[in-house]
Amino acid sequence: MEMMDRLAKERRARLAAERLLEHKSRELVAAHEKLALHARALSDQVIEQRTMARNAVSENAALKGQNSRFVTDLDRAHTAAVMAERRLWDSVDTLRDGFAVFDACKRLVVANHAYRLLFGAAIAPGLAGPDALRLLIDDDRIDTGAEPATDWLARMAARWDSDPIPPEVIAFRNGTWIRLQDRRARDGDLVSLAIDITDAKAQQAALETARAAAEAANRAKSAFLANMSHEIRTPMNGVVGMAELLCDTTLTEEQRLFADTIRSSGEALLVIINDILDYSKIEAQRLTLHPEPFDLERVIHEVTMLLQPRARAKGVDLLIDYDMFLPTRFVGDPGRLRQVLTNLIGNAVKFTDSGHVLTRVVGVDAAGGCQLHITVEDTGIGIAPENLERVFGEFNQVDDAANRRFEGTGLGLAITRRLVELMKGTVWVDSEPGQGSCFGFRITLPVGEEVGPSHLPITLRQVLVVDDQFINRTILERQLVPCGMQVTLCRSGADALAVLSQDSGYDLVLTDHDMPDMNGIALAGRIRDGGWIMPVVLLSSNPAAAREAGADALSAVLQKPILRAELYRRLQSLSAPVPAAVPPAPQGTRPMRVLTAEDNRTNQLVFAKMVKDTGIDLLFANNGLQAVDLWRSFAPDLIFMDISMPEMDGRDAARAIRAAEPDGVHVPILALTAHAMDSDGTSIMAAGIDRHMTKPLRKSAILAALTEFCPAGVLAPEKDKGSNAP
């Protein structure tokens, strides 16, 4: 039992020992595994450290090589910078202009050779800029002109303190001119450039000399042109005036041809002179505009009437289409606008052998007034496309077989373009060969105040318009419809008679004169023969001949193209009862006294012949002194004063008269001058003259002046009885 207990106890002890051994074995295995893992980690760490050490060694070797390269590159860059700086300063030293740098304390840092030469050997780095300028003054190398040296130094010192620094031109005693241009840098340094402008100054002096010579030549040219104008116009006054008087006398056909040729040739010469003078004034920029209120429709009508004889001789109709809703009064220069229209319409008539020339005016509201579009359309020879750009050039005329027979200076359209541009407008042309041309211009003018009612009361309601041209019929319809009229259009006399046979209730027949098959006078006769009693008004380009041929059948004959206001007045007179005759106002008993100062005997004769039928009391003075004496003794109502006269000219005579006139007395003085420059007109008006008239004088202008300035209580000048004008 005891043995069994011992055996069991030993067995238990052996089992416990086995279990402990097994446990320790497992711990030993686990420790061994941990030791193996730690050994492996240490091995990996050692390998990594060895790798890092090898990499560090490699990087160290690379850094040593890179550092060596950096040092080499730095040495190379330094060498390049030194060489670049040396090249830069070598280049700067070769410059003709001076270059310098000053620090913020105005001390010189560096300067090139040219800058050092300007300021002399004493200038060196560290020298203050104002001290360098003082050295120039002390060495008497600077020419300050009328400015004292101390003031010049003070101004130059103050200049350095300004920002930005203004440029300064310095004159040296040796003839060199330098322009200093200084600019302040961001760090306070100042960069100074001394630019040699000696050559530029020499060129400027040469240009000033050339400009003075050109101005002297231009003044000489202007004086020559003015003198030429005077010397040519003075005898031309006699030629044209005598020719005009001769045409008013009884002549044979051959004599009238000769007289008309003399007059037309003289007027053509005056046109050439005027073109040359105008172009000269435009080139010298001495041509100025003189705005004033005017009636645009009337200006166009006056120009058209002036060109009517030339157009009538060729069988060309002159038409005006003025927009019914457009104002007629504007503010502008009517003289220059009349010149533009004369050039354009005159050219159209010149290059048109058949058909018509139509002046059309439309407009739109614009800032500052009304923008006007004025075109002149013709049915003439036209212009080839390759020549359109040339027509507005100076002295340019399209030279081809179609127009070689036309003469002129080639300045008319060039002057027209310059005048329109002076009015702030534009001009253009559209044309096709054989199809006619359309010249137009666009300007903007302020609208003037309308004078009087736009339409007079007209009671006519049904009007028959007869004209073979569609454009004429259309224009008349546009003018009549706004007056409340019902307009029927016919293109022939036969059509008009057919309409009247269907409806005889027309209040008026308005017919053209020249129509095929049956003209206007024949139509009026047929109307009267048919028993119709309505008024028949004839529109004719030759009213005098029309009145003689159809006096019995016609109620009125109106000049074509008719002014719209005149048409309305005539229609109003036909629609209203004839007012009772008003007895004429009593007139004075003495004739109008007129004094004319004119030293040229031919011009005296021309003037006397022009006014011989007016009934005035005329007296001539041969110079200004006689004019002043006769003014005192003759007491004229009007004085015509020539400007260029011996002993005392017209200006001085006018001044003497104005100085001696009693208070409240003013005799009108009209200057007669052959000069045509604007400056002449200004000086003439400054002498106390009321108006100036340019030679050669027109008979109509003299008669108009006599009528205008005839005082109350004096017999009015009689109208000319010898004129053949319609």
XYZ file of C-alpha atoms in Angstrom:
726
model
C 0.000 0.000 0.000
C 2.742 2.149 0.995
C 4.504 1.024 -2.118
C 1.562 1.775 -4.195
C 1.331 5.213 -2.708
C 4.958 5.792 -3.381
C 4.616 4.578 -6.928
C 1.544 6.739 -7.455
C 3.331 9.643 -5.883
C 6.378 9.061 -8.103
C 4.116 8.672 -11.101
C 2.456 11.918 -10.219
C 5.791 13.544 -9.686
C 7.087 12.134 -12.975
C 3.954 13.380 -14.779
C 4.367 16.775 -13.169
C 8.017 16.794 -14.183
C 7.082 15.790 -17.725
C 4.502 18.463 -17.889
C 6.997 21.019 -16.550
C 9.563 19.771 -19.037
C 7.042 20.010 -21.822
C 6.127 23.508 -20.671
C 9.728 24.573 -20.470
C 10.351 23.002 -23.844
C 7.544 25.024 -25.314
C 8.904 28.181 -23.651
C 12.310 27.320 -24.969
C 10.908 26.856 -28.487
C 9.015 30.172 -28.222
C 12.126 31.917 -26.934
C 14.111 30.354 -29.670
C 11.599 31.581 -32.259
C 11.678 35.090 -30.784
C 15.451 34.979 -30.804
C 15.386 33.892 -34.427
C 13.008 36.705 -35.366
C 15.129 39.237 -33.470
C 18.244 37.911 -35.130
C 16.564 38.193 -38.501
C 15.442 41.784 -37.741
C 18.958 42.643 -36.603
C 20.286 41.111 -39.765
C 17.885 43.163 -41.891
C 18.762 46.312 -39.946
C 22.425 45.680 -40.421
C 21.866 45.167 -44.134
C 19.831 48.395 -44.307
C 22.455 50.339 -42.382
C 25.100 48.989 -44.644
C 23.017 50.023 -47.673
C 22.428 53.489 -46.231
C 26.091 53.807 -45.467
C 26.962 52.833 -49.012
C 24.320 55.350 -50.347
C 25.674 58.063 -48.062
C 29.134 57.382 -49.302
C 27.873 57.578 -52.900
C 25.893 60.771 -52.230
C 28.878 62.284 -50.509
C 30.982 61.553 -53.534
C 28.227 63.009 -55.812
C 27.915 66.147 -53.678
C 31.632 66.632 -53.817
C 31.445 66.414 -57.642
C 28.404 68.727 -57.796
C 30.043 71.251 -55.511
C 33.045 71.159 -57.752
C 30.801 71.781 -60.767
C 28.994 74.610 -58.968
C 32.269 76.257 -58.154
C 33.339 75.835 -61.763
C 30.010 77.216 -63.070
C 30.187 80.092 -60.620
C 33.676 80.945 -61.773
C 32.538 80.716 -65.395
C 29.422 82.911 -64.728
C 31.523 85.467 -62.893
C 33.943 85.555 -65.776
C 31.015 85.931 -68.254
C 29.459 88.704 -66.141
C 32.733 90.560 -65.980
C 33.150 90.188 -69.736
C 29.517 91.272 -70.347
C 29.938 94.287 -68.097
C 33.165 95.127 -69.885
C 31.456 94.776 -73.276
C 28.459 96.821 -72.064
C 30.602 99.681 -70.887
C 32.802 99.433 -73.950
C 29.592 99.780 -75.992
C 28.253 102.590 -73.794
C 31.597 104.369 -74.103
C 31.318 104.272 -77.899
C 27.948 106.050 -77.817
C 27.859 109.620 -79.070
C 25.292 110.446 -76.397
C 26.250 110.727 -72.741
C 25.124 108.189 -70.113
C 25.564 108.446 -66.343
C 24.174 107.028 -63.107
C 23.831 109.056 -59.902
C 22.928 107.638 -56.512
C 20.135 108.805 -54.241
C 22.427 111.506 -52.837
C 23.001 112.924 -56.359
C 26.605 111.667 -56.411
C 27.988 110.332 -59.659
C 28.371 106.565 -59.682
C 29.523 105.978 -63.224
C 29.547 107.852 -66.553
C 30.544 106.994 -70.107
C 33.176 108.736 -72.177
C 30.728 111.090 -73.956
C 29.270 112.262 -70.623
C 32.727 112.904 -69.201
C 33.712 114.869 -72.311
C 30.712 117.150 -71.861
C 31.558 118.017 -68.270
C 35.339 118.001 -68.577
C 38.128 116.176 -66.817
C 37.074 117.363 -63.357
C 34.018 115.106 -63.280
C 34.613 111.840 -61.421
C 32.655 109.278 -59.382
C 31.453 110.815 -56.155
C 31.015 114.307 -57.615
C 27.520 115.742 -57.026
C 25.440 116.537 -60.107
C 24.802 120.216 -59.217
C 28.556 120.653 -58.655
C 29.194 119.273 -62.163
C 26.810 121.893 -63.606
C 28.555 124.579 -61.588
C 31.849 123.512 -63.140
C 30.347 124.097 -66.579
C 29.287 127.606 -65.562
C 32.669 128.364 -63.993
C 34.473 127.242 -67.160
C 32.062 129.406 -69.274
C 31.096 126.419 -71.392
C 27.322 126.931 -71.092
C 25.293 129.573 -72.932
C 22.362 130.402 -70.677
C 21.120 133.143 -72.999
C 19.282 135.963 -71.258
C 18.906 133.899 -68.056
C 21.474 134.762 -65.336
C 23.867 131.936 -64.496
C 22.778 131.837 -60.848
C 19.124 131.552 -61.816
C 19.998 128.831 -64.295
C 21.883 126.838 -61.632
C 19.015 127.241 -59.160
C 16.501 126.085 -61.741
C 18.625 123.091 -62.688
C 19.039 122.130 -59.017
C 15.281 122.374 -58.456
C 14.767 120.259 -61.560
C 16.630 117.332 -59.941
C 14.132 117.279 -57.054
C 11.030 117.055 -59.256
C 9.369 113.792 -60.219
C 9.105 113.163 -63.073
C 12.139 115.199 -64.076
C 11.376 117.407 -67.115
C 13.818 117.301 -70.052
C 16.198 120.238 -70.429
C 18.069 121.539 -73.478
C 21.543 122.974 -72.848
C 23.463 125.083 -75.347
C 27.288 124.893 -75.195
C 29.584 127.669 -76.308
C 31.202 125.414 -78.922
C 27.876 125.104 -80.792
C 26.832 121.761 -79.303
C 23.249 121.280 -78.182
C 22.420 118.666 -75.536
C 19.037 117.479 -74.296
C 19.175 116.065 -70.765
C 16.651 113.323 -70.074
C 16.767 112.067 -66.487
C 14.737 109.317 -64.898
C 14.616 108.199 -61.288
C 15.015 104.462 -60.586
C 13.101 102.472 -57.952
C 15.995 102.419 -55.465
C 16.432 106.185 -55.660
C 19.244 106.195 -58.206
C 19.011 108.565 -61.156
C 19.836 107.618 -64.737
C 20.869 110.579 -66.903
C 21.009 110.686 -70.692
C 22.739 113.563 -72.468
C 21.520 113.346 -76.071
C 23.401 115.287 -78.717
C 20.773 117.192 -80.745
C 23.207 119.449 -82.598
C 22.252 117.975 -85.984
C 18.553 118.176 -85.140
C 18.978 121.822 -84.157
C 20.747 122.497 -87.442
C 17.928 120.788 -89.317
C 15.373 122.750 -87.295
C 17.141 125.993 -88.143
C 17.208 124.971 -91.805
C 13.506 124.139 -91.629
C 12.767 127.483 -89.983
C 14.705 129.221 -92.729
C 12.872 127.183 -95.367
C 9.532 127.874 -93.670
C 10.262 131.585 -93.568
C 11.242 131.454 -97.233
C 8.097 129.461 -98.059
C 5.918 131.929 -96.135
C 7.615 134.796 -97.924
C 7.048 133.026 -101.244
C 3.432 132.366 -100.262
C 2.974 136.037 -99.348
C 4.561 136.989 -102.631
C 2.285 134.553 -104.441
C -0.767 135.926 -102.643
C 0.301 139.467 -103.450
C 0.924 138.449 -107.042
C -2.471 136.754 -107.296
C -4.204 139.752 -105.750
C -2.351 142.114 -108.046
C -2.984 139.842 -111.030
C -6.649 139.740 -110.088
C -6.776 143.514 -109.921
C -4.813 144.079 -113.112
C -6.919 141.563 -115.069
C -10.294 142.420 -113.588
C -9.891 146.154 -114.186
C -9.697 145.874 -118.008
C -12.102 142.918 -117.930
C -14.640 145.217 -116.309
C -14.502 147.314 -119.455
C -14.565 144.302 -121.804
C -17.435 142.446 -120.149
C -19.351 145.610 -119.280
C -19.150 147.020 -122.798
C -20.054 143.656 -124.286
C -23.098 143.477 -122.014
C -24.135 146.997 -123.041
C -23.517 146.171 -126.686
C -25.784 143.132 -126.470
C -28.615 145.413 -125.299
C -28.437 147.469 -128.480
C -29.894 146.791 -131.918
C -27.445 144.457 -133.674
C -27.339 142.234 -136.713
C -27.099 138.507 -136.130
C -23.388 138.518 -136.873
C -22.740 141.504 -134.604
C -24.732 139.902 -131.777
C -22.707 136.717 -132.218
C -19.498 138.721 -131.930
C -20.734 140.613 -128.840
C -21.974 137.440 -127.138
C -18.646 135.766 -127.883
C -16.742 138.658 -126.296
C -18.946 138.559 -123.211
C -18.893 134.758 -122.804
C -15.120 134.642 -123.368
C -14.564 137.345 -120.762
C -16.792 135.559 -118.264
C -14.984 132.266 -118.977
C -11.677 134.001 -118.247
C -13.085 135.306 -114.966
C -14.179 131.776 -114.016
C -10.604 130.570 -114.537
C -9.225 133.457 -112.474
C -11.707 132.770 -109.682
C -10.814 129.053 -109.655
C -7.102 129.808 -109.372
C -7.664 132.362 -106.612
C -9.983 130.065 -104.663
C -7.631 127.122 -104.939
C -4.714 129.311 -103.856
C -6.650 130.466 -100.790
C -7.627 126.886 -99.953
C -4.018 125.704 -100.246
C -2.866 128.555 -97.996
C -5.696 127.710 -95.538
C -6.884 131.310 -95.811
C -10.354 130.499 -97.062
C -12.909 130.940 -94.293
C -16.648 130.412 -94.086
C -19.052 133.222 -93.165
C -22.260 131.630 -91.784
C -25.512 133.557 -91.977
C -29.207 132.710 -92.335
C -30.179 131.926 -95.938
C -32.840 130.188 -98.020
C -31.374 126.987 -99.465
C -34.179 126.424 -101.972
C -33.781 129.963 -103.290
C -29.995 129.560 -103.581
C -30.474 126.397 -105.647
C -33.047 128.169 -107.786
C -30.759 131.164 -108.356
C -27.884 128.903 -109.430
C -30.184 126.992 -111.742
C -31.514 130.188 -113.283
C -27.940 131.386 -113.842
C -27.216 128.217 -115.833
C -30.578 128.171 -117.598
C -29.458 129.964 -120.807
C -26.646 127.460 -121.365
C -28.983 124.523 -120.766
C -31.757 126.000 -122.928
C -29.330 126.369 -125.843
C -28.699 122.611 -125.684
C -32.333 121.621 -125.080
C -31.555 120.323 -121.578
C -34.195 120.660 -118.851
C -33.054 121.898 -115.433
C -35.162 120.411 -112.628
C -35.302 120.919 -108.866
C -36.784 118.324 -106.496
C -36.773 119.828 -102.995
C -38.230 117.677 -100.214
C -41.613 119.157 -99.304
C -41.159 118.397 -95.593
C -37.669 119.847 -95.369
C -37.060 123.370 -94.005
C -35.783 125.872 -96.525
C -33.924 128.273 -94.223
C -30.582 127.263 -92.721
C -27.500 128.914 -91.242
C -24.375 128.550 -93.364
C -22.210 130.268 -95.954
C -24.571 130.819 -98.910
C -21.763 132.165 -101.111
C -19.602 129.059 -100.818
C -22.638 126.771 -101.033
C -23.678 128.613 -104.200
C -20.156 128.041 -105.541
C -20.396 124.293 -104.860
C -23.786 124.068 -106.562
C -22.591 126.139 -109.520
C -19.652 123.785 -110.028
C -21.769 120.622 -109.814
C -24.770 121.827 -111.831
C -22.520 123.645 -114.319
C -20.499 120.464 -114.876
C -23.692 118.479 -115.350
C -24.945 120.950 -117.975
C -21.536 120.978 -119.685
C -21.440 117.202 -120.105
C -25.135 116.710 -120.963
C -26.299 117.169 -124.556
C -29.895 115.977 -124.120
C -32.285 115.007 -121.372
C -32.222 116.742 -118.019
C -30.177 117.812 -115.006
C -31.997 117.211 -111.720
C -30.980 118.770 -108.387
C -32.507 116.732 -105.569
C -32.517 117.754 -101.884
C -33.502 115.503 -98.976
C -32.569 115.639 -95.319
C -32.885 114.062 -91.888
C -32.705 115.465 -88.391
C -29.226 115.326 -86.889
C -27.338 116.631 -83.889
C -26.720 120.313 -84.437
C -29.352 120.804 -87.130
C -30.324 118.961 -90.279
C -28.191 116.581 -92.328
C -28.725 117.539 -95.958
C -28.160 115.204 -98.920
C -27.896 117.214 -102.129
C -27.398 115.388 -105.420
C -27.074 116.585 -109.001
C -28.185 113.909 -111.472
C -27.720 114.221 -115.226
C -28.284 112.184 -118.383
C -24.898 113.071 -119.855
C -21.906 111.143 -121.137
C -21.003 109.579 -117.788
C -17.616 108.616 -116.387
C -15.758 105.313 -116.730
C -15.203 103.398 -113.421
C -11.403 103.691 -113.651
C -11.699 107.498 -113.794
C -14.075 108.018 -110.852
C -11.248 108.388 -108.320
C -9.585 111.106 -110.403
C -12.461 113.523 -110.936
C -11.987 115.319 -107.595
C -8.222 115.690 -108.064
C -6.421 118.945 -108.782
C -6.039 119.855 -112.465
C -7.591 116.504 -113.412
C -9.821 116.077 -116.421
C -10.829 112.750 -117.860
C -9.101 112.731 -121.217
C -10.880 110.551 -123.706
C -12.596 110.912 -127.042
C -15.976 111.528 -125.407
C -15.029 114.661 -123.496
C -11.896 116.034 -125.142
C -13.983 118.848 -126.602
C -14.835 120.188 -123.123
C -12.565 122.850 -121.667
C -11.802 124.002 -118.146
C -9.101 124.373 -115.512
C -9.706 120.992 -113.899
C -10.038 122.784 -110.535
C -13.819 123.042 -110.184
C -14.432 119.649 -108.585
C -11.238 119.850 -106.521
C -12.418 123.176 -105.099
C -15.877 121.678 -104.553
C -14.428 118.792 -102.533
C -12.288 121.118 -100.406
C -15.224 123.478 -99.761
C -17.511 120.614 -98.723
C -14.786 119.266 -96.415
C -14.409 122.769 -94.976
C -18.142 122.566 -94.182
C -17.471 119.232 -92.338
C -19.173 117.288 -95.122
C -18.379 114.614 -97.692
C -18.745 114.480 -101.474
C -19.130 111.508 -103.807
C -19.922 110.515 -107.396
C -21.708 107.594 -109.056
C -21.607 107.214 -112.812
C -21.782 104.846 -115.751
C -20.485 105.655 -119.233
C -23.345 106.694 -121.475
C -25.869 106.587 -118.608
C -25.155 109.897 -116.897
C -23.635 110.833 -113.536
C -24.789 111.633 -110.028
C -22.623 113.983 -107.962
C -23.680 114.480 -104.379
C -22.551 115.938 -101.084
C -23.676 115.653 -97.496
C -23.451 118.493 -94.951
C -25.089 119.286 -91.619
C -26.433 122.824 -91.129
C -28.343 124.454 -88.266
C -31.954 125.192 -89.135
C -32.765 128.905 -89.439
C -35.981 130.677 -88.584
C -38.657 130.427 -91.244
C -39.791 133.765 -92.647
C -43.484 134.140 -93.356
C -46.108 131.392 -93.810
C -45.020 128.190 -95.513
C -48.165 128.053 -97.660
C -50.439 130.822 -98.869
C -54.194 130.177 -98.914
C -55.050 128.464 -102.208
C -58.650 127.665 -103.141
C -57.853 125.709 -106.318
C -58.831 122.065 -105.853
C -58.522 120.229 -109.162
C -55.360 120.705 -111.231
C -54.413 119.101 -114.533
C -50.617 118.781 -114.960
C -49.313 118.199 -118.481
C -45.650 117.310 -119.109
C -43.967 114.733 -121.315
C -41.285 113.987 -118.696
C -42.164 111.708 -115.803
C -39.768 113.471 -113.405
C -41.382 116.868 -114.058
C -44.852 115.485 -113.472
C -43.756 113.797 -110.244
C -42.107 116.948 -108.879
C -45.151 119.101 -109.618
C -47.444 116.542 -108.015
C -45.326 116.554 -104.834
C -45.540 120.346 -104.713
C -49.284 120.598 -105.308
C -50.735 117.741 -103.234
C -49.699 119.236 -99.833
C -51.796 122.308 -100.716
C -54.937 120.171 -100.739
C -55.188 119.818 -104.534
C -56.343 116.797 -106.508
C -53.751 116.401 -109.256
C -54.286 114.594 -112.547
C -51.159 113.853 -114.579
C -50.987 113.765 -118.380
C -47.933 113.147 -120.525
C -49.148 114.865 -123.711
C -51.513 117.547 -124.951
C -53.742 114.925 -126.559
C -54.130 113.109 -123.221
C -54.984 116.412 -121.522
C -57.702 117.220 -124.079
C -59.135 113.732 -123.641
C -59.292 114.200 -119.851
C -60.941 117.623 -120.204
C -63.553 116.192 -122.557
C -64.521 113.725 -119.821
C -64.341 116.197 -116.919
C -64.351 119.974 -117.427
C -64.386 120.800 -113.705
C -60.663 121.471 -113.411
C -59.694 124.735 -111.711
C -56.289 125.002 -113.398
C -54.189 123.540 -116.214
C -50.451 123.559 -115.548
C -48.561 122.658 -118.731
C -44.996 122.451 -119.930
C -43.921 124.520 -122.925
C -41.698 122.181 -124.970
C -43.536 118.909 -125.627
C -43.562 116.670 -128.731
C -46.525 116.649 -131.130
C -48.364 119.438 -129.287
C -46.487 122.036 -127.212
C -47.938 123.947 -124.266
C -48.938 127.027 -126.270
C -50.784 124.921 -128.850
C -52.523 123.057 -126.014
C -53.638 126.363 -124.462
C -55.069 127.419 -127.814
C -56.968 124.121 -128.180
C -58.336 124.543 -124.640
C -59.633 128.022 -125.449
C -61.034 126.818 -128.781
C -62.875 124.075 -126.895
C -64.637 126.626 -124.720
C -62.838 125.842 -121.454
C -62.233 128.970 -119.391
C -60.060 127.668 -116.518
C -56.653 129.399 -116.118
C -53.798 127.903 -118.146
C -50.313 128.424 -116.683
C -47.303 127.667 -118.883
C -43.946 126.536 -117.489
C -41.210 127.571 -119.887
C -37.420 127.902 -119.932
C -37.898 130.878 -122.312
C -40.754 132.937 -120.835
C -40.278 135.984 -123.082
C -40.775 133.975 -126.279
C -43.684 132.073 -124.721
C -45.497 135.261 -123.742
C -45.232 136.632 -127.275
C -46.478 133.395 -128.851
C -49.382 132.665 -126.512
C -50.374 135.891 -124.822
C -54.113 135.497 -125.499
C -54.540 131.878 -124.377
C -52.279 131.885 -121.309
C -53.100 133.155 -117.848
C -49.471 133.222 -116.762
C -46.020 132.139 -117.893
C -43.581 130.940 -115.238
C -39.840 130.467 -115.593
C -38.556 126.891 -115.369
C -37.451 125.611 -112.973
C -39.933 127.506 -110.834
C -39.280 128.394 -107.248
C -41.825 126.653 -105.034
C -42.701 129.877 -103.192
C -43.256 131.657 -106.520
C -45.508 128.806 -107.713
C -47.603 129.064 -104.552
C -47.872 132.846 -104.878
C -49.043 132.554 -108.474
C -51.583 129.859 -107.594
C -52.834 132.014 -104.731
C -53.257 134.975 -107.080
C -55.229 132.777 -109.487
C -57.467 131.425 -106.729
C -58.249 134.724 -104.943
C -60.195 137.706 -106.288
C -58.054 140.513 -107.652
C -57.747 143.208 -104.954
C -58.618 146.792 -105.693
C -55.774 148.835 -107.079
C -53.817 150.695 -104.431
C -52.773 154.188 -105.445
C -49.001 154.514 -105.666
C -47.249 156.206 -102.799
C -46.163 159.732 -103.521
C -42.535 160.022 -104.577
C -39.987 162.743 -104.167
C -39.297 165.430 -106.686
C -35.516 165.275 -107.067
C -33.485 162.480 -108.657
C -31.186 160.277 -106.624
C -27.663 161.733 -106.384
C -24.886 159.182 -106.953
C -21.142 159.817 -106.683
C -18.784 157.313 -108.330
C -15.052 157.475 -107.566
C -13.235 155.701 -110.426
C -9.884 156.600 -111.972
C -10.234 154.363 -115.052
C -11.932 156.230 -117.935
C -13.196 153.024 -119.539
C -14.823 151.936 -116.289
C -16.410 155.371 -115.947
C -17.890 155.003 -119.425
C -19.164 151.478 -118.664
C -20.764 152.622 -115.401
C -22.392 155.641 -117.048
C -23.824 153.517 -119.850
C -25.217 150.966 -117.404
C -27.171 153.575 -115.420
C -28.025 156.024 -118.232
C -31.738 155.052 -118.282
C -32.264 155.128 -114.503
C -32.773 158.893 -114.193
C -30.180 159.355 -111.443
C -27.935 162.403 -111.046
C -24.453 160.891 -111.567
C -21.095 162.528 -110.858
C -17.585 161.024 -111.238
C -14.447 161.592 -109.134
C -11.063 160.621 -110.557
C -9.435 159.872 -107.187
C -10.107 159.770 -103.466
C -9.325 163.446 -102.857
C -11.890 164.543 -105.447
C -14.377 162.084 -103.952
C -14.066 163.680 -100.498
C -14.408 167.195 -101.966
C -17.439 166.230 -104.090
C -19.030 164.518 -101.096
C -18.992 167.876 -99.303
C -20.345 169.891 -102.237
C -22.568 167.339 -104.032
C -24.109 165.660 -100.928
C -24.688 162.304 -102.675
C -27.289 159.773 -101.566
C -24.958 156.890 -102.483
C -21.227 156.584 -103.193
C -19.600 153.924 -105.355
C -15.939 153.985 -104.288
C -13.135 152.345 -106.272
C -10.429 151.058 -103.919
C -7.245 151.383 -106.007
C -6.890 155.044 -107.037
C -3.987 157.513 -107.217
C -3.318 160.290 -104.661
C -5.839 158.847 -102.170
C -7.255 155.334 -102.392
C -10.827 154.341 -101.622
C -10.123 153.204 -98.049
C -8.572 156.496 -97.014
C -11.339 158.430 -98.777
C -13.992 156.438 -96.927
C -12.229 157.029 -93.601
C -12.076 160.775 -94.323
C -15.789 160.885 -95.135
C -16.733 158.912 -92.030
C -14.590 161.179 -89.846
C -16.208 164.331 -91.240
C -19.837 163.113 -91.249
C -22.159 164.981 -88.853
C -23.851 163.010 -86.108
C -26.870 161.080 -87.376
C -25.777 161.281 -91.025
C -24.526 158.197 -92.819
C -24.109 158.042 -96.586
C -23.909 154.474 -97.926
C -20.494 153.724 -99.491
C -20.157 150.694 -101.752
C -16.613 149.671 -102.620
C -15.731 148.748 -106.195
C -12.710 146.459 -106.189
C -10.905 144.194 -108.602
C -9.207 142.414 -105.693
C -10.649 139.112 -104.578
C -8.701 138.058 -101.482
C -10.504 137.726 -98.131
C -7.996 140.028 -96.446
C -8.882 142.788 -98.916
C -12.562 142.498 -98.048
C -11.764 142.676 -94.322
C -9.642 145.794 -94.689
C -12.262 147.392 -96.936
C -15.045 146.898 -94.399
C -12.769 148.170 -91.627
C -12.497 151.522 -93.450
C -16.180 152.266 -92.792
C -17.485 150.958 -96.120
C -20.931 149.374 -96.048
C -20.444 146.734 -98.750
C -17.944 145.775 -101.432
C -18.688 144.698 -105.004
C -16.154 142.766 -107.057
C -15.322 143.786 -110.602
C -16.289 143.269 -113.334
C -19.571 144.834 -112.331
C -22.866 143.448 -113.527
C -25.566 145.838 -114.632
C -28.170 143.998 -112.564
C -26.018 144.330 -109.422
C -25.641 148.098 -109.890
C -29.363 148.578 -110.484
C -30.181 146.468 -107.427
C -27.850 148.592 -105.293
C -29.444 151.822 -106.555
C -32.899 150.521 -105.659
C -31.823 149.226 -102.247
C -30.067 152.402 -101.095
C -32.464 154.961 -102.577
C -33.559 157.134 -99.625
C -37.141 158.148 -98.893
C -38.361 161.333 -100.519
C -36.211 160.804 -103.617
C -37.273 159.709 -107.085
C -36.669 155.984 -107.299
C -34.299 154.913 -110.090
C -36.223 153.812 -113.140
C -35.954 150.182 -114.098
C -33.745 149.335 -117.032
C -35.689 149.516 -120.286
C -33.078 148.115 -122.597
C -32.484 144.730 -121.057
C -33.466 141.615 -122.929
C -33.665 139.584 -119.742
C -36.965 137.790 -119.226
